[in-house]
Each structure stands twice: as structure tokens, then as C-alpha cells.
mmCIF file of C-alpha atoms in Angstrom:
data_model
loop_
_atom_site.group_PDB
_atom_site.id
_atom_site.type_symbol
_atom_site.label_atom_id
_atom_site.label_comp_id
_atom_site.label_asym_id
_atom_site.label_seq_id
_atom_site.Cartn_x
_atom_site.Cartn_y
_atom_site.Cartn_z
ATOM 1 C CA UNK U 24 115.805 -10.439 17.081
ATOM 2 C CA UNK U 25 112.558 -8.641 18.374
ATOM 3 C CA UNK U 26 109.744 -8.394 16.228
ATOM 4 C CA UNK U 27 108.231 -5.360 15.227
ATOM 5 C CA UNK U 28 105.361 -5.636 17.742
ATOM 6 C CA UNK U 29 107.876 -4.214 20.280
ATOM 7 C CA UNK U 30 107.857 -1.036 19.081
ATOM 8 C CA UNK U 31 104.000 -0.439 19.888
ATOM 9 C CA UNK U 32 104.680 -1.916 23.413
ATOM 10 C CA UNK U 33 107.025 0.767 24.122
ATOM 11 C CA UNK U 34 105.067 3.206 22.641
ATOM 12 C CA UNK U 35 102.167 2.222 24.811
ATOM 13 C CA UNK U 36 104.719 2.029 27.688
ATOM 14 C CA UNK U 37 105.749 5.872 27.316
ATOM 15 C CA UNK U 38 101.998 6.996 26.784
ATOM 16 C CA UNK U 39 100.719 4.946 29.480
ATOM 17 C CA UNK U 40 103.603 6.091 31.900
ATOM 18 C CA UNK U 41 102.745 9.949 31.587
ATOM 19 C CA UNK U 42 98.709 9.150 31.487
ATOM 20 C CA UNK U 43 99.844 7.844 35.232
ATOM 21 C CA UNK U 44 101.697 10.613 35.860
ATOM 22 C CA UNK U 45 98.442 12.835 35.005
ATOM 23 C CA UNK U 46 96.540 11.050 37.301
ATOM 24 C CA UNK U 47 98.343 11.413 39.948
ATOM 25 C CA UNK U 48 98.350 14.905 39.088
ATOM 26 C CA UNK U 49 94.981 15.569 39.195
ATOM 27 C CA UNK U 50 94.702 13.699 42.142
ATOM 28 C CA UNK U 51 97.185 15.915 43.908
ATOM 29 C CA UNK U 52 95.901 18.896 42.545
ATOM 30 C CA UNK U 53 92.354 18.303 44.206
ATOM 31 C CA UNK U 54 93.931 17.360 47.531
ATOM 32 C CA UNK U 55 96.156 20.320 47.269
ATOM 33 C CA UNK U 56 93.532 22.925 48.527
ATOM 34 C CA UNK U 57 93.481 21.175 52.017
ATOM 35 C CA UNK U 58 97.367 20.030 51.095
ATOM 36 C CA UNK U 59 99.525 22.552 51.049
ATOM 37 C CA UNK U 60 102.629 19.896 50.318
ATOM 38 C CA UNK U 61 100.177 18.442 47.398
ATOM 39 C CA UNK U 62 99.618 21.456 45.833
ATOM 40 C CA UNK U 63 103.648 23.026 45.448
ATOM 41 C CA UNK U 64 104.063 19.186 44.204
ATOM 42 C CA UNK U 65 102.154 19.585 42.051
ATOM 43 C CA UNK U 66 103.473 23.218 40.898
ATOM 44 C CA UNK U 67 107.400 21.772 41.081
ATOM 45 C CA UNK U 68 107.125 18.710 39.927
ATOM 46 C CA UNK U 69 104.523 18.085 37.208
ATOM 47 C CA UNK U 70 106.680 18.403 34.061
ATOM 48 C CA UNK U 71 109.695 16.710 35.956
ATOM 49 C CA UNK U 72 107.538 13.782 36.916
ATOM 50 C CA UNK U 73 106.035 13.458 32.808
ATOM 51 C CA UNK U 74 109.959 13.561 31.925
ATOM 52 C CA UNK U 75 111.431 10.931 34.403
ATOM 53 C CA UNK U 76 107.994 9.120 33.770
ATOM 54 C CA UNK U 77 108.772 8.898 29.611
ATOM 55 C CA UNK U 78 112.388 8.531 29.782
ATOM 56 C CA UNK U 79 112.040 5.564 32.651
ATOM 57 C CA UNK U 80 109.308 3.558 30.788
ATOM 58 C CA UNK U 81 111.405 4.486 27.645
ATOM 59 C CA UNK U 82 114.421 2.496 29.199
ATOM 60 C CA UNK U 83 112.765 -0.312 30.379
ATOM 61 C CA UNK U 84 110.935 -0.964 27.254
ATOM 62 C CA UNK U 85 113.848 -0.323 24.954
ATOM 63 C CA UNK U 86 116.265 -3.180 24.115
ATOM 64 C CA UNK U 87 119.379 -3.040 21.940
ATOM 65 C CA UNK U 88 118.630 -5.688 19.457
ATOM 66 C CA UNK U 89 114.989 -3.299 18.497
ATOM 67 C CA UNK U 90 117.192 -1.733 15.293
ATOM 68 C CA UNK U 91 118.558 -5.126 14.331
ATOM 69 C CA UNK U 92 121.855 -7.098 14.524
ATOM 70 C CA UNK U 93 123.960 -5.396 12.089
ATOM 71 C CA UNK U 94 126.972 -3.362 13.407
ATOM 72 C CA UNK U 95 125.421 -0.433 11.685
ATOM 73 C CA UNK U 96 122.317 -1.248 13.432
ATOM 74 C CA UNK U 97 123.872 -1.888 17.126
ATOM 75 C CA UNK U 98 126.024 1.164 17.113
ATOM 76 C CA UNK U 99 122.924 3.062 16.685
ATOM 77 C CA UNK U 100 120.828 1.127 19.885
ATOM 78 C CA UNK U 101 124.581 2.011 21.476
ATOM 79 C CA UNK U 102 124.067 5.544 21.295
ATOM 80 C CA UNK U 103 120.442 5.309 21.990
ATOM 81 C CA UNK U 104 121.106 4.007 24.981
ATOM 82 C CA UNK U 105 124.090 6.030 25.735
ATOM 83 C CA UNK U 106 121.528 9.112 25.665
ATOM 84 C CA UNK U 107 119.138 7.498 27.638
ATOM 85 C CA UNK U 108 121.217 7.328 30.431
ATOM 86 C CA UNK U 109 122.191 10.879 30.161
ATOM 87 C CA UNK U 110 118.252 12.152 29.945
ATOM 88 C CA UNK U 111 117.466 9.764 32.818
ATOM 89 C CA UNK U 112 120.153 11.304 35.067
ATOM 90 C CA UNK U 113 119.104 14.803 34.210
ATOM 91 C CA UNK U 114 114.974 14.299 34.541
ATOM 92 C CA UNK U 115 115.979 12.466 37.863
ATOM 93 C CA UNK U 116 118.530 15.098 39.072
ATOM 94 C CA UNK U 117 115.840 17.803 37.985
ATOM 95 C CA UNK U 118 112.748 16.149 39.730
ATOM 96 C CA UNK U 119 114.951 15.851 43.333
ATOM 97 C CA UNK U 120 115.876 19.311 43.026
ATOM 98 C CA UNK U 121 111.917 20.488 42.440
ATOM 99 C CA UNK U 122 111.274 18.097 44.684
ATOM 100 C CA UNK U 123 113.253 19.662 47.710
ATOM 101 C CA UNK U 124 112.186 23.048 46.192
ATOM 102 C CA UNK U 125 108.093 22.041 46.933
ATOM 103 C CA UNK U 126 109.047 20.962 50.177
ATOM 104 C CA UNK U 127 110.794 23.534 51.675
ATOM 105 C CA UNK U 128 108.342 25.967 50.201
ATOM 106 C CA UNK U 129 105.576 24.450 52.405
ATOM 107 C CA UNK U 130 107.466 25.669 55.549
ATOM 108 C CA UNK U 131 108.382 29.200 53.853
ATOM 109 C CA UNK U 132 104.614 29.603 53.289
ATOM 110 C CA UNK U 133 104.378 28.869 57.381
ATOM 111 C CA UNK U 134 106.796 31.421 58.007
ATOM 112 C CA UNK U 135 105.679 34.591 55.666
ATOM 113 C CA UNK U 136 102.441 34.205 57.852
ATOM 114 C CA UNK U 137 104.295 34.880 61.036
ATOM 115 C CA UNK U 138 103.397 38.397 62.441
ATOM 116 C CA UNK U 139 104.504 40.123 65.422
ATOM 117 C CA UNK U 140 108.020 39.619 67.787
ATOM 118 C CA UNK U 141 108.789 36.061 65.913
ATOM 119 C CA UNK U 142 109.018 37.651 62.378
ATOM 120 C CA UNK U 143 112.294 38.192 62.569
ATOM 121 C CA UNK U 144 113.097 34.874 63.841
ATOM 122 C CA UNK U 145 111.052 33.886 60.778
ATOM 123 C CA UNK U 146 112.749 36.030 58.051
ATOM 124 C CA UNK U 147 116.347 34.709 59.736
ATOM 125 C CA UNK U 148 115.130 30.810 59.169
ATOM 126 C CA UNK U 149 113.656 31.837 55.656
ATOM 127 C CA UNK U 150 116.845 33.609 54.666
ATOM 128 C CA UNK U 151 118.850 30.371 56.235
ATOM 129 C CA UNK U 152 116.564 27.921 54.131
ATOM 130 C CA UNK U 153 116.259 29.899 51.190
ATOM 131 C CA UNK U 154 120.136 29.881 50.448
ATOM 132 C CA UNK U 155 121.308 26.746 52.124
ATOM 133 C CA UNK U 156 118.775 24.703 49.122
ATOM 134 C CA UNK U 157 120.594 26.649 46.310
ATOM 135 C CA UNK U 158 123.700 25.327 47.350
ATOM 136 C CA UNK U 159 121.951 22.138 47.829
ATOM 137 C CA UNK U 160 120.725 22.174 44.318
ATOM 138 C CA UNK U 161 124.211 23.736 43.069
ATOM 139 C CA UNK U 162 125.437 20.447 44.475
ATOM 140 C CA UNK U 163 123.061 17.685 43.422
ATOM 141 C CA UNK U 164 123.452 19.201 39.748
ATOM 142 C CA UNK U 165 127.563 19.441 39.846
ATOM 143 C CA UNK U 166 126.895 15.574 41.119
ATOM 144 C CA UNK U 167 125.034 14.917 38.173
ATOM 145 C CA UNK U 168 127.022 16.630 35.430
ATOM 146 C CA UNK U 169 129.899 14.612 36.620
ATOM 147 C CA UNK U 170 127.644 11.363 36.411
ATOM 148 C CA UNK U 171 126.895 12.184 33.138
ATOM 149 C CA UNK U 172 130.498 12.935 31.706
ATOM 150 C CA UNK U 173 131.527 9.534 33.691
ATOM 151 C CA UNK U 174 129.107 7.315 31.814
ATOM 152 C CA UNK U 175 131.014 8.157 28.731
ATOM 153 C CA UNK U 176 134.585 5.599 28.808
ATOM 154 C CA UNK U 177 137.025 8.026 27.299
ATOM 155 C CA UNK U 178 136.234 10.689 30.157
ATOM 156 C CA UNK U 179 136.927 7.561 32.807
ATOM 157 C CA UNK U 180 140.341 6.614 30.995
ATOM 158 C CA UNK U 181 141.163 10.570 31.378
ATOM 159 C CA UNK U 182 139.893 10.111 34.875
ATOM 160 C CA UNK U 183 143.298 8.720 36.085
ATOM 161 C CA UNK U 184 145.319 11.381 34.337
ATOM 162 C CA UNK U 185 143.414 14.357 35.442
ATOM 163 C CA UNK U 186 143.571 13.725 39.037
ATOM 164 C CA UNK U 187 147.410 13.761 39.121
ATOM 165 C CA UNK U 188 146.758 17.267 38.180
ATOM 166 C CA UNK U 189 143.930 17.938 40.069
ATOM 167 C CA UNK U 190 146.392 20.105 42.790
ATOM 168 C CA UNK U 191 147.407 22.191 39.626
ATOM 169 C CA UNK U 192 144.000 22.434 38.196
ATOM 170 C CA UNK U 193 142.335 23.187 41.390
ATOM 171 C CA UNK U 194 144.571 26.461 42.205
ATOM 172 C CA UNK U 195 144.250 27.554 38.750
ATOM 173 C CA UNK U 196 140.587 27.060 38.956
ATOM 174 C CA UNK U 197 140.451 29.030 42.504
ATOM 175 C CA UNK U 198 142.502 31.646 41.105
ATOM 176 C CA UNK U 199 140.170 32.824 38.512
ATOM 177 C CA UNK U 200 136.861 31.995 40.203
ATOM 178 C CA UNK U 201 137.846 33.600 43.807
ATOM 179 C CA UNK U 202 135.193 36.905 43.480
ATOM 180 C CA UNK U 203 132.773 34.104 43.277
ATOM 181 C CA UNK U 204 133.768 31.568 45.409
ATOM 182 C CA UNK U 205 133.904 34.943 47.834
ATOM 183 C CA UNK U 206 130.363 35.673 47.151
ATOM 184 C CA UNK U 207 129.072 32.555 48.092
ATOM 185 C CA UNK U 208 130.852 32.668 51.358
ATOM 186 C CA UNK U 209 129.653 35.812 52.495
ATOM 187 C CA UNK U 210 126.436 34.617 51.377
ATOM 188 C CA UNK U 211 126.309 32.135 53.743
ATOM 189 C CA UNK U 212 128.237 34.054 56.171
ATOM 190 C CA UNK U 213 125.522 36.816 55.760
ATOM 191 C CA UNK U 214 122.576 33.795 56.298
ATOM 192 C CA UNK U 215 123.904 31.920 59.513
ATOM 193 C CA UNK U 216 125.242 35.367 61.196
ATOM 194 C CA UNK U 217 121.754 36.363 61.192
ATOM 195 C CA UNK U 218 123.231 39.884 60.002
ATOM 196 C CA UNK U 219 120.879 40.423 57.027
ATOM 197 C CA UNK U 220 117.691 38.663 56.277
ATOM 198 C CA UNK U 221 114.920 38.306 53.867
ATOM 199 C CA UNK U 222 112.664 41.652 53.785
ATOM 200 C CA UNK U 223 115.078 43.885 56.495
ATOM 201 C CA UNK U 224 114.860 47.720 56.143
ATOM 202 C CA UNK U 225 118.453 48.801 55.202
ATOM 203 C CA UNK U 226 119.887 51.868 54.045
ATOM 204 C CA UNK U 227 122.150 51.145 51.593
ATOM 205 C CA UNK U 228 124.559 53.666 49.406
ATOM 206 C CA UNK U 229 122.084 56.498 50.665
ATOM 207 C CA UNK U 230 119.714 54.197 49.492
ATOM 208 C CA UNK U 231 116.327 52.978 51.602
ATOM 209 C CA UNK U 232 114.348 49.778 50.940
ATOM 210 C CA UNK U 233 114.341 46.351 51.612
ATOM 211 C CA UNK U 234 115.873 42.970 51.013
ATOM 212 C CA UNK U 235 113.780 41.279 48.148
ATOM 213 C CA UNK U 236 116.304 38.742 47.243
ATOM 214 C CA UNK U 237 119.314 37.215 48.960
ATOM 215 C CA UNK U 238 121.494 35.042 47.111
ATOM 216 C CA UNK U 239 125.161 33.557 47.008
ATOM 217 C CA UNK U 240 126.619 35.681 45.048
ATOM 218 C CA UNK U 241 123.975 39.450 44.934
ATOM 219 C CA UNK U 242 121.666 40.818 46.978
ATOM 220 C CA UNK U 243 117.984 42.836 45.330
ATOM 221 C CA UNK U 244 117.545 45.569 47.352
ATOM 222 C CA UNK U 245 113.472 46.941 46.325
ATOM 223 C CA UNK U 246 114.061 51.035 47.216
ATOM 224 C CA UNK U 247 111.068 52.552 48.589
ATOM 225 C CA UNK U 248 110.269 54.153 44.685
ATOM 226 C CA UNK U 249 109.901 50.379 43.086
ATOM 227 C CA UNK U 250 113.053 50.588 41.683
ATOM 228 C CA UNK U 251 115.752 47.432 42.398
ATOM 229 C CA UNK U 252 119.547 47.949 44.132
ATOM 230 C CA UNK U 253 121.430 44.868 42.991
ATOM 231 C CA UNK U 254 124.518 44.429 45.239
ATOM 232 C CA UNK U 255 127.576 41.615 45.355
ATOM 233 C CA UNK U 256 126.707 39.995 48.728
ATOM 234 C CA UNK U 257 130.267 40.734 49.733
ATOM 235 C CA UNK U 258 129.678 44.365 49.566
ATOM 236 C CA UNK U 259 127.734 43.410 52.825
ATOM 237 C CA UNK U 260 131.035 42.089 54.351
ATOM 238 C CA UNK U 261 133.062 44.832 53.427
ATOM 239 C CA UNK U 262 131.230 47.956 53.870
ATOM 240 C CA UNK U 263 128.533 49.167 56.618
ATOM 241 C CA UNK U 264 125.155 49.788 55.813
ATOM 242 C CA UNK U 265 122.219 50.419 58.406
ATOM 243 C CA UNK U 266 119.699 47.843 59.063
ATOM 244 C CA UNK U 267 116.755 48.978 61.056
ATOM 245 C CA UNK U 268 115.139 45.483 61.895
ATOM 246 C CA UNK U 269 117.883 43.992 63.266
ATOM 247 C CA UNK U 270 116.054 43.305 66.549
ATOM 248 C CA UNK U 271 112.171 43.426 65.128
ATOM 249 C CA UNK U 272 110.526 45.629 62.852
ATOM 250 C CA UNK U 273 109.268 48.267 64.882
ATOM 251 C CA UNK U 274 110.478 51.329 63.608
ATOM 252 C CA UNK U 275 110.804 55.306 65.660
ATOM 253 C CA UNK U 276 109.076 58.050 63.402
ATOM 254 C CA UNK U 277 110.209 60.988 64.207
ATOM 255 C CA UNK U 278 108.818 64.823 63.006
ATOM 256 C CA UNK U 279 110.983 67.911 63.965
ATOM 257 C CA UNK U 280 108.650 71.242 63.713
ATOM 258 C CA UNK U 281 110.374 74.894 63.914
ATOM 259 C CA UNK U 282 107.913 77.330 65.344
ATOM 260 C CA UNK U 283 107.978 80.630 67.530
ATOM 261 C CA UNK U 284 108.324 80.854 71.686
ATOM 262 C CA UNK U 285 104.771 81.729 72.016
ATOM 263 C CA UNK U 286 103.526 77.504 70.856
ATOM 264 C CA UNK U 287 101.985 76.855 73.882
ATOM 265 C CA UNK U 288 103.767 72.859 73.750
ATOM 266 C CA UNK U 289 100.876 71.475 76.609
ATOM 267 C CA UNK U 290 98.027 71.876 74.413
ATOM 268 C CA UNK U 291 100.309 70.447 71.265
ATOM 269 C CA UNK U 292 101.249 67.586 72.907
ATOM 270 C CA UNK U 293 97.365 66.868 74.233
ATOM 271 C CA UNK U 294 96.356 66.910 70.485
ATOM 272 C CA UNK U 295 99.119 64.935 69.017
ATOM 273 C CA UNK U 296 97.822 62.235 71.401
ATOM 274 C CA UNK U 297 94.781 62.712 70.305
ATOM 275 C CA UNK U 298 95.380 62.612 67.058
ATOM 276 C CA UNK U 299 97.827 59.498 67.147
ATOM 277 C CA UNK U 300 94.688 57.242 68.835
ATOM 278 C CA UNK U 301 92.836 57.804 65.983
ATOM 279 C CA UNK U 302 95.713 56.975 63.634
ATOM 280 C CA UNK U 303 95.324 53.152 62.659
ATOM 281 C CA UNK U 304 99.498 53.535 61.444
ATOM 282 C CA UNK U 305 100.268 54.136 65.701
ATOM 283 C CA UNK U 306 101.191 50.667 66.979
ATOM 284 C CA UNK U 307 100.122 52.298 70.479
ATOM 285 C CA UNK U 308 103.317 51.927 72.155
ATOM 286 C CA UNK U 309 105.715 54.898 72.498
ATOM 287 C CA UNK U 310 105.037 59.037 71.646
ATOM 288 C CA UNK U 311 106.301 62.158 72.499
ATOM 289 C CA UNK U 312 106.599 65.549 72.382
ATOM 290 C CA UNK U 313 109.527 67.443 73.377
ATOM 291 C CA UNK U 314 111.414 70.664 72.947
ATOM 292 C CA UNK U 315 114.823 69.300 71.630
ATOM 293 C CA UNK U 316 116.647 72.763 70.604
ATOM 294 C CA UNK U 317 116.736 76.241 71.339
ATOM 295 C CA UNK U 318 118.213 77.710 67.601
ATOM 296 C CA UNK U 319 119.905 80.486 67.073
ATOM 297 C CA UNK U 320 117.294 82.069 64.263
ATOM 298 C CA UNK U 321 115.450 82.484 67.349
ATOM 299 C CA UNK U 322 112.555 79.423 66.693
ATOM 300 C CA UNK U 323 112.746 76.118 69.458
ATOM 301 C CA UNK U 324 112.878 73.103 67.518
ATOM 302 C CA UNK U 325 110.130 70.305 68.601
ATOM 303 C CA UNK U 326 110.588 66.710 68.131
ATOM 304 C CA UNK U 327 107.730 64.600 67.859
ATOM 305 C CA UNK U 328 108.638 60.648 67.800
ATOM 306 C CA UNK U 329 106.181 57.743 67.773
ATOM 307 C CA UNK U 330 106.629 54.409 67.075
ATOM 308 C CA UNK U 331 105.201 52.009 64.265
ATOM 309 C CA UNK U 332 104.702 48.383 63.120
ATOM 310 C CA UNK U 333 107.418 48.265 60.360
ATOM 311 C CA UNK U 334 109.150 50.596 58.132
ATOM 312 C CA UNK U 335 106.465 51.522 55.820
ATOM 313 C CA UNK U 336 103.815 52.534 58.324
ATOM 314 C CA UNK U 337 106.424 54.331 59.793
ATOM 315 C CA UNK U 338 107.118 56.780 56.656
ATOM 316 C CA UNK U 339 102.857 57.232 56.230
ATOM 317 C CA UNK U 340 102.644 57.706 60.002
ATOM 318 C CA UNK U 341 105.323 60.214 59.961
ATOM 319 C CA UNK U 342 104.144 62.038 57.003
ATOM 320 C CA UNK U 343 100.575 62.059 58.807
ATOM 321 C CA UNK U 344 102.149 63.895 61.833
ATOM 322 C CA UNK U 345 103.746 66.428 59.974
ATOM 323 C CA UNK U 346 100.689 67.645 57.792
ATOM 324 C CA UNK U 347 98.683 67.323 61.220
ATOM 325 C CA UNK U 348 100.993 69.431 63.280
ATOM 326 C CA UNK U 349 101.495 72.046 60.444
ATOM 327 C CA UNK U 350 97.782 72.245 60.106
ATOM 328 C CA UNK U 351 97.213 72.937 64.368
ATOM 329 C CA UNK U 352 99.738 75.583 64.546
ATOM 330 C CA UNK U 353 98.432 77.344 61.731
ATOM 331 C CA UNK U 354 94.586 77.133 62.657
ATOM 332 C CA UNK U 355 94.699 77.591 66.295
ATOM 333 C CA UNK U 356 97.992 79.050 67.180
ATOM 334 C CA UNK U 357 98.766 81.626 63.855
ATOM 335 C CA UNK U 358 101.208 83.895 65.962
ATOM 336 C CA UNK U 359 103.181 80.857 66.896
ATOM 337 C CA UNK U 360 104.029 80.177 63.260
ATOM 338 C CA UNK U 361 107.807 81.170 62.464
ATOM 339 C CA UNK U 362 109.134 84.598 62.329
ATOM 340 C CA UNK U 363 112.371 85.564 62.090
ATOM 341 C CA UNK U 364 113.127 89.057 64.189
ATOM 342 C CA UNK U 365 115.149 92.284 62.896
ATOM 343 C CA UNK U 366 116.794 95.065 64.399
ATOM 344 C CA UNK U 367 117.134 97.900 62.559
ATOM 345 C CA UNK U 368 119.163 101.154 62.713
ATOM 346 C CA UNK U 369 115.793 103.043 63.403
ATOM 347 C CA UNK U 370 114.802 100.729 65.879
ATOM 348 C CA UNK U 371 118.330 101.220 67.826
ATOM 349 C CA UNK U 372 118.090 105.060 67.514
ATOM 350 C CA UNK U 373 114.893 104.698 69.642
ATOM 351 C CA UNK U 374 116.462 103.258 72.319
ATOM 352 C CA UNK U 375 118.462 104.232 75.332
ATOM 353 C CA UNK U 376 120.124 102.408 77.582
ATOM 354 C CA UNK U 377 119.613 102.280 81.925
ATOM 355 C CA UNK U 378 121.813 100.874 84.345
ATOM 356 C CA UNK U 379 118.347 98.685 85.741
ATOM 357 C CA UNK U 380 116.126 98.194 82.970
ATOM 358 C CA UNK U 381 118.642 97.809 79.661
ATOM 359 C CA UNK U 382 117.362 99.547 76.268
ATOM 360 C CA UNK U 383 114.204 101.234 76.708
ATOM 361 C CA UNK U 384 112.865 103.655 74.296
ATOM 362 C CA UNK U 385 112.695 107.341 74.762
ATOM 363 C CA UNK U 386 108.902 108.300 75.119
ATOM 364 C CA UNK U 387 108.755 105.743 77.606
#
């Protein structure tokens, strides 16, 4: 039997395990501002590392015979010990899984900082990563849950029984979870077909905004008003939406203006150019300025389009145009503004018709 001096040692054990633990924190945490891998250790995996730390120095300080020899006394360090097993799987289990989570978000810091024609390869390889280490950590936890219930001997006697009906089990168990298990497909279907990715424009359900969040089983879509879409990914699968950086995330503006016959369109289109160098929103790449429609109102329709960085300069840009163009018609060119033209019965009663000219009026 152990004396009662053991109890201090593991005491000391448990305190002097997580005092390490500290230190190695604080060391991390200085080297972490040159250390980008040191510093999301350090955000992941601090209370992880105390908890493996005390339930580690725990076990190997512990021995069964600490509550005494009486049956009373060893089914007690029994169950003790049974529970230590179970915390030391889960603290383990949990520290891999921040682990992995601290090192993949060094690279994701790498590629949010990507600019320019390899952000979409960027957002694709985020989106990829970003899913594929929730299924990894779905996985290391369904490992350790069934680590947990096998460390118990009734559950391995069952064992033998249950997997005669596994077959059974497993349809039944497809049956009812199939929206989900169909979720997490297209999730991953979504991910490695490169057909949606982390911060896309997509108009969605009349909807416009961007992907926030991408999951295996819903997608956050953030609408351009700050509120949140939340979407099963398979609606993704099943239904079409638009996606307007599907190939980068340059994005057409375009501004239609109705005005009268007499908008002399040369001069417009010289101070829309203008007007778009001095705009920092113009990603000085493509403009112009073109008569699109003749309508039937009697106005011509004009179409300006230029083209922006993303999505959001796009909508400013756009808006930008339209108050500039509104504002040059109406200061410099007032009788081109749009008037709609009448002909009355008095107006027709003035008129006679020649074989050569068509309706002229009388005194003429």
C-alpha cells in the first residue's frame, strides 16, 4: 500500500505539468509575432495542451492501490481509472483536432492575402481546405467516441452481436440520415468541382451577396444589406443560381440613361472618360458608351459599361456613373433631357398634306 505522501507527488505532478504547459505558452506567444504557426498554436491549442497536460501527469502519477486494498476501495481506483482513460482520449482527440485547425489556418492566412488573377485560385484551395478538415475532424472525433465506448467490456461483448446486424443497422441508419448524408456530398461535390467558393458573388433566390460560409451540410450567403441567406448546400446541386466570379472577380457595371435625340453622344462619351480616370473604383480596363436602343416613347437608350475590381466596387462605381451622367445632361445639355412628344387634334387641323413635302401647315 502507498503511503500518503503520494498524494502530494501527484498533486505536484498535475501543477507542475500545466506550469510547463504555460511556459511553453509564453514562449510561443512571443515567437508568434515573427511565427505565424506559433501564434494560431498558441490560439488553438492552449487550453487543449493544460487538459492533456493534467489528465497525462494525472495518469502517470495515479496508481490503483492510492484508495487502499479494500474491494470498496479498489472498485473506486477502478472507476477512477476507467474515467481517466476516457478524459485522456477526449483532451488528446481535442488537441489533434486544434492542432490541424492552427495549422491549416497558417496557409488560409497566406491565401486571404492573395490579390489579383490568383484569388480565385485562392478562394477554390481555401474552400477545398476549409471543408475537407471538418470532415477530417468529423472523423478523428467518430474515431474517438468509438474508442471511448470500446474501453468499457460490456460494449466489446455487444461488439460481436452488433456487427451481425450491422447490414440491418446500417440501411436503417442511411434511411433516416440520407438529407444529411446528401448534404455532405454536395458539399464536397460543391468544394472539388470548383463550382462555388469561399467569398463568390452569387445571386441567389433574387438574392445578391456573397459566400461567407461553406459547409457540409448549409451554405451563409452575407446579402449586400448585412443580412445572412442560410441555404442546404444541396440546394446548390439542385437548382441554378448565378455566380459572377466564376472566372475572377472582375465584374461589368453597366448604366442605361434615357434621354432625347438632340444628346450630342461624342462629347458624353469624352466626359465619361474623363470622369472614369479620375474614379479610383475604374480598374482601367474596359468602358463604353453606346447607343443600345431606339424606343418607341421616342428617347434612344444609352448604355454605359465599365469594368471593376470585384463586385462591390462595381455597385459604387456604377452608382457614381449614374449621378455623374444625370448631372452632365442636365447642366450642359438641358434640351436633351427627356420629353415625351404629343399630337393633338389642334395640331392636326393645322396641317395639310403634299404629295413632296408630307404635312405642312397652312400659313406656310
Amino acid at each position: 500500500m502507498r503511503s500518503l505522501a503520494d498524494w502530494p507527488i501527484l498533486v505536484i505532478s498535475v501543477v507542475g505539468s500545466i506550469l510547463l504547459v504555460e511556459v511553453a505558452r509564453r514562449v510561443l506567444n512571443r515567437v508568434g509575432r515573427k511565427w505565424a504557426l506559433a501564434r494560431h498554436l498558441v490560439e488553438h491549442c492552449t487550453w487543449p495542451a493544460f487538459s492533456v497536460a493534467a489528465v497525462v501527469a494525472f495518469n502517470l502519477a495515479f496508481g490503483p492501490d492510492m484508495f487502499g486494498d479494500s474491494g470498496s476501495d479498489q472498485a473506486t481506483a477502478g472507476t477512477v481509472e476507467r474515467v481517466l482513460g476516457l478524459a485522456t482520449i477526449a483532451a488528446v482527440t481535442w488537441l489533434i483536432v486544434q492542432a490541424a485547425y492552427a495549422l491549416t489556418d497558417v496557409i488560409l492566412d497566406r491565401l486571404v492575402l492573395v490579390e489579383g488573377e490568383r484569388n480565385r485560385r485562392a478562394r477554390r484551395i481555401m474552400t477545398q481546405i476549409a471543408l475537407v478538415r471538418r470532415v477530417a475532424a468529423a472523423i478523428i472525433i467518430v474515431i474517438a467516441v468509438g474508442a471511448m465506448l470500446f474501453s468499457f467490456p460490456q460494449v466489446r461483448a455487444l461488439g460481436a452481436g452488433l456487427l451481425a446486424s450491422a447490414g440491418i443497422a446500417g440501411a436503417i441508419v442511411g434511411i433516416a440520415a440520407q438529407p444529411t448524408i446528401g448534404n455532405m456530398l454536395a458539399g464536397l461535390q460543391l468544394a472539388f468541382s470548383d463550382a462555388l467558393r469561399l467569398d463568390d458573388v452569387v445571386v441567389v433566390e433574387n438574392e445578391w451577396g456573397r459566400i461567407e460560409e461553406l459547409t457540409l451540410t448549409y451554405v451563409v450567403l452575407r446579402l449586400w444589406d448585412e443580412r445572412r441567406l442560410v441555404l442546404p448546400v444541396s440546394y446548390f446541386t439542385q437548382n441554378p443560381f448565378e455566380n459572377w466570379t466564376r472566372h475572377g472577380s472582375r465584374v461589368l457595371a453597366v448604366v442605361h440613361l434615357r434621354v432625347d435625340w438632340s444628346i450630342p453622344v461624342p462629347k458624353l462619351r469624352e466626359a465619361l472618360y474623363e470622369f472614369l480616370q479620375e474614379s479610383p473604383l475604374w480598374d482601367q480596363k474596359d468602358w463604353t458608351l453606346q447607343v443600345t436602343e431606339v424606343l418607341p416613347n421616342g428617347l434612344v437608350e444609352l448604355r454605359a459599361l465599365m469594368s471593376a475590381a470585384d463586385a462591390p466596387s462595381s455597385w459604387d462605381l456604377k452608382c457614381d456613373v449614374r449621378e455623374f451622367l444625370v448631372n452632365y445632361v442636365r447642366d450642359n445639355h438641358p434640351d436633351s433631357l427627356p420629353r415625351f412628344r404629343v399630337d393633338t387634334q389642334e395640331d392636326r387641323a393645322d396641317l395639310s398634306w403634299t404629295r413632296d413635302r408630307g404635312p405642312v401647315r397652312e400659313e406656310d
